Tab-separated table of C-alpha atoms in Angstrom:
chain	number	residue	atom	x	y	z
A	1	UNK	CA	11.129	-24.224	42.863
A	2	UNK	CA	13.758	-24.862	40.134
A	3	UNK	CA	12.455	-24.062	36.686
A	4	UNK	CA	11.567	-27.146	34.534
A	5	UNK	CA	13.989	-28.018	31.807
A	6	UNK	CA	12.766	-28.933	28.255
A	7	UNK	CA	14.586	-30.223	25.317
A	8	UNK	CA	13.206	-29.717	21.826
A	9	UNK	CA	14.787	-31.803	18.929
A	10	UNK	CA	14.107	-30.667	15.356
A	11	UNK	CA	13.429	-26.890	14.886
A	12	UNK	CA	11.009	-27.049	11.912
A	13	UNK	CA	7.833	-24.840	12.105
A	14	UNK	CA	6.251	-27.021	14.962
A	15	UNK	CA	9.538	-27.413	16.955
A	16	UNK	CA	10.611	-23.780	16.783
A	17	UNK	CA	7.012	-22.747	17.929
A	18	UNK	CA	6.990	-25.243	20.768
A	19	UNK	CA	10.351	-24.077	22.027
A	20	UNK	CA	9.342	-20.408	21.783
A	21	UNK	CA	6.036	-20.998	23.559
A	22	UNK	CA	7.842	-22.897	26.360
A	23	UNK	CA	10.390	-19.999	26.908
A	24	UNK	CA	7.569	-17.534	26.848
A	25	UNK	CA	6.096	-19.591	29.895
A	26	UNK	CA	9.349	-19.228	31.635
A	27	UNK	CA	10.894	-22.596	31.164
A	28	UNK	CA	14.393	-23.446	30.477
A	29	UNK	CA	14.505	-24.550	26.814
A	30	UNK	CA	17.428	-26.545	25.063
A	31	UNK	CA	16.704	-26.220	21.317
A	32	UNK	CA	18.591	-28.689	18.935
A	33	UNK	CA	18.810	-29.004	15.168
A	34	UNK	CA	21.252	-30.140	12.656
A	35	UNK	CA	21.048	-26.959	10.675
A	36	UNK	CA	23.244	-24.223	11.966
A	37	UNK	CA	21.285	-21.391	10.285
A	38	UNK	CA	18.065	-22.537	11.942
A	39	UNK	CA	20.023	-22.812	15.541
A	40	UNK	CA	21.347	-19.191	15.076
A	41	UNK	CA	17.860	-17.826	14.340
A	42	UNK	CA	16.443	-19.747	17.451
A	43	UNK	CA	19.156	-18.713	19.820
A	44	UNK	CA	17.582	-15.290	20.492
A	45	UNK	CA	14.355	-17.101	21.771
A	46	UNK	CA	15.514	-20.067	23.910
A	47	UNK	CA	17.861	-20.590	26.812
A	48	UNK	CA	20.325	-22.655	24.802
A	49	UNK	CA	20.234	-23.445	20.992
A	50	UNK	CA	22.680	-26.141	19.763
A	51	UNK	CA	23.556	-27.458	16.412
A	52	UNK	CA	24.016	-31.188	16.677
A	53	UNK	CA	23.062	-34.472	14.909
A	54	UNK	CA	20.029	-35.966	16.754
A	55	UNK	CA	21.176	-39.464	15.977
A	56	UNK	CA	24.622	-39.023	17.447
A	57	UNK	CA	24.430	-40.364	20.943
A	58	UNK	CA	27.667	-38.683	22.212
A	59	UNK	CA	26.513	-35.378	20.812
A	60	UNK	CA	23.156	-35.375	22.600
A	61	UNK	CA	24.880	-36.510	25.872
A	62	UNK	CA	27.138	-33.561	25.475
A	63	UNK	CA	24.397	-31.225	24.746
A	64	UNK	CA	22.998	-32.229	28.022
A	65	UNK	CA	19.567	-33.572	26.853
A	66	UNK	CA	19.678	-36.179	29.914
A	67	UNK	CA	19.217	-33.182	32.281
A	68	UNK	CA	15.773	-32.348	30.592
A	69	UNK	CA	12.683	-33.187	32.435
A	70	UNK	CA	10.810	-33.521	29.167
A	71	UNK	CA	12.059	-33.802	25.567
A	72	UNK	CA	9.936	-33.109	22.540
A	73	UNK	CA	11.183	-34.922	19.501
A	74	UNK	CA	9.839	-32.948	16.451
A	75	UNK	CA	11.677	-34.375	13.420
A	76	UNK	CA	9.118	-34.611	10.664
A	77	UNK	CA	11.221	-35.074	7.583
A	78	UNK	CA	12.724	-38.501	8.272
A	79	UNK	CA	10.696	-41.162	10.407
A	80	UNK	CA	13.945	-42.948	10.861
A	81	UNK	CA	15.776	-40.055	12.315
A	82	UNK	CA	12.778	-39.340	14.443
A	83	UNK	CA	12.828	-43.016	15.876
A	84	UNK	CA	16.615	-43.039	16.317
A	85	UNK	CA	16.493	-39.746	18.093
A	86	UNK	CA	13.634	-41.122	20.437
A	87	UNK	CA	15.844	-44.244	21.185
A	88	UNK	CA	18.882	-42.250	22.140
A	89	UNK	CA	16.872	-39.799	24.227
A	90	UNK	CA	15.226	-42.864	26.009
A	91	UNK	CA	18.707	-44.546	26.656
A	92	UNK	CA	20.174	-41.252	28.090
A	93	UNK	CA	17.288	-41.604	30.870
A	94	UNK	CA	14.783	-38.747	30.008
A	95	UNK	CA	11.712	-39.515	32.042
A	96	UNK	CA	9.226	-37.856	29.597
A	97	UNK	CA	9.468	-38.069	25.907
A	98	UNK	CA	6.967	-36.581	23.510
A	99	UNK	CA	7.286	-37.546	19.826
A	100	UNK	CA	5.561	-35.808	16.818
A	101	UNK	CA	4.434	-38.327	14.481
A	102	UNK	CA	3.513	-38.308	10.889
A	103	UNK	CA	1.836	-41.503	10.488
A	104	UNK	CA	0.219	-44.393	12.685
A	105	UNK	CA	3.171	-46.807	11.901
A	106	UNK	CA	5.568	-43.961	13.123
A	107	UNK	CA	3.553	-43.560	16.379
A	108	UNK	CA	3.524	-47.232	17.000
A	109	UNK	CA	7.135	-47.638	16.753
A	110	UNK	CA	7.822	-44.523	18.750
A	111	UNK	CA	5.573	-45.954	21.500
A	112	UNK	CA	7.349	-49.256	21.342
A	113	UNK	CA	10.693	-47.778	22.068
A	114	UNK	CA	9.574	-45.686	24.868
A	115	UNK	CA	7.794	-42.489	23.814
A	116	UNK	CA	5.634	-41.355	26.744
A	117	UNK	CA	3.287	-39.456	24.426
A	118	UNK	CA	2.736	-39.474	20.760
A	119	UNK	CA	1.069	-36.615	18.924
A	120	UNK	CA	-0.027	-35.929	15.445
A	121	UNK	CA	-0.644	-32.264	15.088
A	122	UNK	CA	-1.638	-32.197	11.418
A	123	UNK	CA	-4.111	-34.963	12.054
A	124	UNK	CA	-5.585	-33.362	15.053
A	125	UNK	CA	-5.882	-29.941	13.295
A	126	UNK	CA	-7.575	-31.630	10.307
A	127	UNK	CA	-10.109	-33.187	12.632
A	128	UNK	CA	-10.769	-29.811	14.355
A	129	UNK	CA	-11.038	-28.087	11.191
A	130	UNK	CA	-13.612	-30.498	9.721
A	131	UNK	CA	-15.586	-30.431	12.880
A	132	UNK	CA	-15.601	-26.629	12.559
A	133	UNK	CA	-16.577	-26.477	8.872
A	134	UNK	CA	-19.337	-29.096	9.160
A	135	UNK	CA	-20.815	-27.590	12.423
A	136	UNK	CA	-20.750	-23.774	11.990
A	137	UNK	CA	-21.992	-23.224	15.544
A	138	UNK	CA	-19.135	-24.938	17.070
A	139	UNK	CA	-16.270	-22.663	17.946
A	140	UNK	CA	-13.957	-25.278	19.280
A	141	UNK	CA	-13.827	-28.897	20.345
A	142	UNK	CA	-11.332	-30.595	22.873
A	143	UNK	CA	-11.115	-34.395	23.112
A	144	UNK	CA	-11.298	-35.404	26.774
A	145	UNK	CA	-11.032	-39.058	26.461
A	146	UNK	CA	-12.075	-41.591	24.015
A	147	UNK	CA	-15.769	-41.059	24.315
A	148	UNK	CA	-16.100	-37.641	25.862
A	149	UNK	CA	-15.444	-34.030	24.480
A	150	UNK	CA	-15.621	-30.309	25.636
A	151	UNK	CA	-17.075	-28.031	23.002
A	152	UNK	CA	-17.740	-24.407	22.695
A	153	UNK	CA	-21.136	-23.882	21.145
A	154	UNK	CA	-22.897	-20.788	19.985
A	155	UNK	CA	-26.393	-20.639	22.068
A	156	UNK	CA	-28.895	-22.203	19.883
A	157	UNK	CA	-31.861	-19.973	19.283
A	158	UNK	CA	-34.366	-22.304	21.051
A	159	UNK	CA	-32.453	-21.693	24.316
A	160	UNK	CA	-32.441	-17.905	24.228
A	161	UNK	CA	-34.233	-16.519	27.237
A	162	UNK	CA	-34.379	-19.771	29.070
A	163	UNK	CA	-32.598	-20.575	32.159
A	164	UNK	CA	-30.084	-23.473	31.890
A	165	UNK	CA	-32.490	-25.600	33.931
A	166	UNK	CA	-35.534	-24.760	31.744
A	167	UNK	CA	-33.558	-25.259	28.613
A	168	UNK	CA	-33.458	-28.966	29.055
A	169	UNK	CA	-29.761	-29.019	28.090
A	170	UNK	CA	-29.178	-31.557	30.724
A	171	UNK	CA	-32.325	-33.610	30.866
A	172	UNK	CA	-32.947	-33.721	27.231
A	173	UNK	CA	-29.469	-33.735	25.712
A	174	UNK	CA	-27.524	-35.369	28.482
A	175	UNK	CA	-24.660	-32.777	28.607
A	176	UNK	CA	-23.453	-30.278	31.069
A	177	UNK	CA	-22.807	-26.588	30.698
A	178	UNK	CA	-19.714	-25.860	32.643
A	179	UNK	CA	-19.162	-22.262	31.722
A	180	UNK	CA	-20.930	-19.393	29.697
A	181	UNK	CA	-19.114	-16.949	27.577
A	182	UNK	CA	-21.053	-13.727	26.806
A	183	UNK	CA	-20.194	-11.129	24.213
A	184	UNK	CA	-21.361	-7.930	25.864
A	185	UNK	CA	-21.921	-4.758	23.698
A	186	UNK	CA	-20.433	-1.634	25.173
A	187	UNK	CA	-20.070	2.015	24.256
A	188	UNK	CA	-17.275	4.050	25.978
A	189	UNK	CA	-17.547	7.661	27.172
A	190	UNK	CA	-16.044	8.763	23.783
A	191	UNK	CA	-18.985	6.857	22.054
A	192	UNK	CA	-16.811	4.144	20.738
A	193	UNK	CA	-18.604	0.830	20.459
A	194	UNK	CA	-16.962	-2.474	21.346
A	195	UNK	CA	-17.576	-5.902	22.571
A	196	UNK	CA	-16.573	-7.060	26.035
A	197	UNK	CA	-16.370	-10.686	26.907
A	198	UNK	CA	-17.659	-11.934	30.289
A	199	UNK	CA	-17.063	-15.559	31.384
A	200	UNK	CA	-19.286	-17.142	34.063
A	201	UNK	CA	-17.078	-20.149	35.166
A	202	UNK	CA	-19.638	-21.269	37.601
A	203	UNK	CA	-23.132	-21.246	35.807
A	204	UNK	CA	-26.201	-21.867	38.055
A	205	UNK	CA	-29.244	-23.713	36.999
A	206	UNK	CA	-31.102	-20.429	37.288
A	207	UNK	CA	-28.756	-18.459	34.885
A	208	UNK	CA	-30.259	-17.401	31.875
A	209	UNK	CA	-28.902	-18.300	28.311
A	210	UNK	CA	-28.999	-15.211	26.105
A	211	UNK	CA	-28.503	-14.530	22.365
A	212	UNK	CA	-24.951	-13.615	22.495
A	213	UNK	CA	-23.767	-16.443	24.638
A	214	UNK	CA	-21.350	-19.363	23.874
A	215	UNK	CA	-22.023	-22.250	25.971
A	216	UNK	CA	-19.013	-24.452	27.063
A	217	UNK	CA	-20.445	-27.899	27.161
A	218	UNK	CA	-19.120	-31.211	28.279
A	219	UNK	CA	-20.674	-34.631	27.361
A	220	UNK	CA	-20.388	-37.838	25.507
A	221	UNK	CA	-19.575	-37.531	21.738
A	222	UNK	CA	-22.991	-39.161	21.121
A	223	UNK	CA	-24.925	-36.525	23.343
A	224	UNK	CA	-22.903	-33.792	21.848
A	225	UNK	CA	-23.737	-34.863	18.376
A	226	UNK	CA	-27.354	-34.287	19.254
A	227	UNK	CA	-26.986	-30.850	20.640
A	228	UNK	CA	-24.838	-29.840	17.631
A	229	UNK	CA	-27.844	-30.282	15.395
A	230	UNK	CA	-30.013	-28.032	17.326
B	1	UNK	CA	-26.857	23.815	0.209
B	2	UNK	CA	-24.943	24.565	3.409
B	3	UNK	CA	-28.119	23.881	5.491
B	4	UNK	CA	-28.638	20.574	3.675
B	5	UNK	CA	-25.128	19.491	4.672
B	6	UNK	CA	-25.814	20.371	8.299
B	7	UNK	CA	-29.150	18.513	8.148
B	8	UNK	CA	-27.441	15.465	6.851
B	9	UNK	CA	-24.747	15.678	9.415
B	10	UNK	CA	-27.254	15.793	12.109
B	11	UNK	CA	-29.251	12.714	10.567
B	12	UNK	CA	-26.042	10.753	10.428
B	13	UNK	CA	-25.213	11.523	14.157
B	14	UNK	CA	-28.745	10.637	15.031
B	15	UNK	CA	-28.641	7.346	13.073
B	16	UNK	CA	-25.261	6.450	14.545
B	17	UNK	CA	-26.331	7.189	18.133
B	18	UNK	CA	-29.504	5.310	17.671
B	19	UNK	CA	-27.598	2.410	16.102
B	20	UNK	CA	-25.189	2.339	19.141
B	21	UNK	CA	-28.444	2.521	21.534
B	22	UNK	CA	-29.907	-0.688	19.836
B	23	UNK	CA	-26.511	-2.380	19.669
B	24	UNK	CA	-26.144	-1.763	23.586
B	25	UNK	CA	-29.437	-3.351	23.940
B	26	UNK	CA	-28.735	-6.356	21.964
B	27	UNK	CA	-31.313	-5.183	19.167
B	28	UNK	CA	-29.085	-6.550	16.310
B	29	UNK	CA	-31.467	-6.056	13.441
B	30	UNK	CA	-32.583	-2.447	14.497
B	31	UNK	CA	-28.840	-1.418	15.199
B	32	UNK	CA	-27.711	-2.728	11.732
B	33	UNK	CA	-30.704	-0.803	10.118
B	34	UNK	CA	-29.541	2.384	11.717
B	35	UNK	CA	-25.943	1.996	10.789
B	36	UNK	CA	-26.866	1.293	7.070
B	37	UNK	CA	-28.812	4.557	7.237
B	38	UNK	CA	-25.440	6.121	8.146
B	39	UNK	CA	-23.867	4.512	5.218
B	40	UNK	CA	-26.764	5.781	3.018
B	41	UNK	CA	-25.857	9.319	3.942
B	42	UNK	CA	-22.060	8.811	4.124
B	43	UNK	CA	-20.894	5.843	1.987
B	44	UNK	CA	-17.245	6.327	3.370
B	45	UNK	CA	-18.226	5.963	7.122
B	46	UNK	CA	-15.691	3.239	8.308
B	47	UNK	CA	-17.176	3.472	11.693
B	48	UNK	CA	-20.695	2.440	10.558
B	49	UNK	CA	-19.255	-0.618	8.706
B	50	UNK	CA	-17.160	-1.401	12.035
B	51	UNK	CA	-20.217	-0.951	14.097
B	52	UNK	CA	-22.249	-3.275	11.766
B	53	UNK	CA	-19.469	-5.872	12.126
B	54	UNK	CA	-19.590	-5.485	16.102
B	55	UNK	CA	-23.221	-5.932	15.908
B	56	UNK	CA	-23.012	-8.987	13.721
B	57	UNK	CA	-20.102	-10.623	15.840
B	58	UNK	CA	-22.227	-10.043	18.980
B	59	UNK	CA	-25.040	-11.881	17.517
B	60	UNK	CA	-22.823	-14.734	16.319
B	61	UNK	CA	-22.718	-13.968	12.533
B	62	UNK	CA	-18.883	-14.101	12.281
B	63	UNK	CA	-18.738	-14.276	8.420
B	64	UNK	CA	-20.718	-11.191	8.313
B	65	UNK	CA	-18.754	-9.493	10.867
B	66	UNK	CA	-15.614	-10.329	8.916
B	67	UNK	CA	-17.008	-8.790	5.806
B	68	UNK	CA	-17.806	-5.571	7.650
B	69	UNK	CA	-14.584	-5.044	9.360
B	70	UNK	CA	-12.915	-5.759	6.039
B	71	UNK	CA	-15.113	-3.160	4.497
B	72	UNK	CA	-14.052	-0.602	7.273
B	73	UNK	CA	-10.424	-1.346	6.722
B	74	UNK	CA	-10.773	-0.812	2.973
B	75	UNK	CA	-12.263	2.673	3.737
B	76	UNK	CA	-9.706	3.426	6.596
B	77	UNK	CA	-6.512	1.145	6.586
B	78	UNK	CA	-5.432	2.753	9.856
B	79	UNK	CA	-8.481	1.524	11.551
B	80	UNK	CA	-6.777	-0.367	14.482
B	81	UNK	CA	-9.874	-1.682	16.326
B	82	UNK	CA	-11.243	-3.106	12.937
B	83	UNK	CA	-7.761	-4.682	12.153
B	84	UNK	CA	-7.719	-6.333	15.716
B	85	UNK	CA	-11.268	-7.535	15.504
B	86	UNK	CA	-10.696	-9.012	12.001
B	87	UNK	CA	-7.508	-10.815	13.028
B	88	UNK	CA	-9.002	-12.221	16.111
B	89	UNK	CA	-11.768	-13.811	13.938
B	90	UNK	CA	-9.550	-15.042	11.266
B	91	UNK	CA	-7.304	-16.350	13.842
B	92	UNK	CA	-4.205	-14.284	13.166
B	93	UNK	CA	-1.886	-13.366	16.247
B	94	UNK	CA	-1.818	-9.783	17.202
B	95	UNK	CA	1.174	-8.028	15.297
């Protein structure tokens, strides 16, 4: 199976990290930025790094951007440049275009001209950070859809020693435990203490919730907000 | 004087071992109490601070764990396990 080809236009902090991570996953990555110094630095991390103007249609065509399966436009400094680059990539026939946006207006325009997905990393991170600060027992939260989330929750004290069934998580709170992460204390033969993590990916109703557990829970935002307060 | 030193060393080892026993058995308060006794005998024991950090992390007290790993590192800058655990809790990538 041929490797998927990705294009990353704009190699700021976000774009360069996307490019590096894609390459780490074994993908072919074409990384483009107008700044030659940045391109030189990136060339050691990606399949091909090119200095080109993202709003120059011929330069983008010559760079081979049309051959990419997915292109990520991560130009944050100028909304106008981001929009023009998106339009050019679209017209060159790229099937999947992801655009990093800095505002709602930016995302609306990007979507109108054919972006397949718009993302706001800073807005999303801000939301996650606030969630973590406000609810100290929440380790992470992933948005699954408009109304549903998946959260990692430190097992509340009232559940310690109960089975999943007896805890009433499902019946009282209307959420499902889809995995259990357990921090298991260990001491090796040399007497060194450590923590090993065990993950139960298929928890049963009779599995006991222990003090050191992290519950991976899925449910509606409304239901999850109740369990966060326990 | 020499004997006192020997007794103290034995006490320190005993408290450390007892602390680890409680740690293994998820008895956080008892484990921390034993590791603190080690620190009373030897204030420079990076391992005791590290073990308190591990115990606190196991029990979900991540702020307390970070504080203890930092303390262990201040006593021993080359304490690799403490560095790794602290970096993980802070969210830093492994170096």
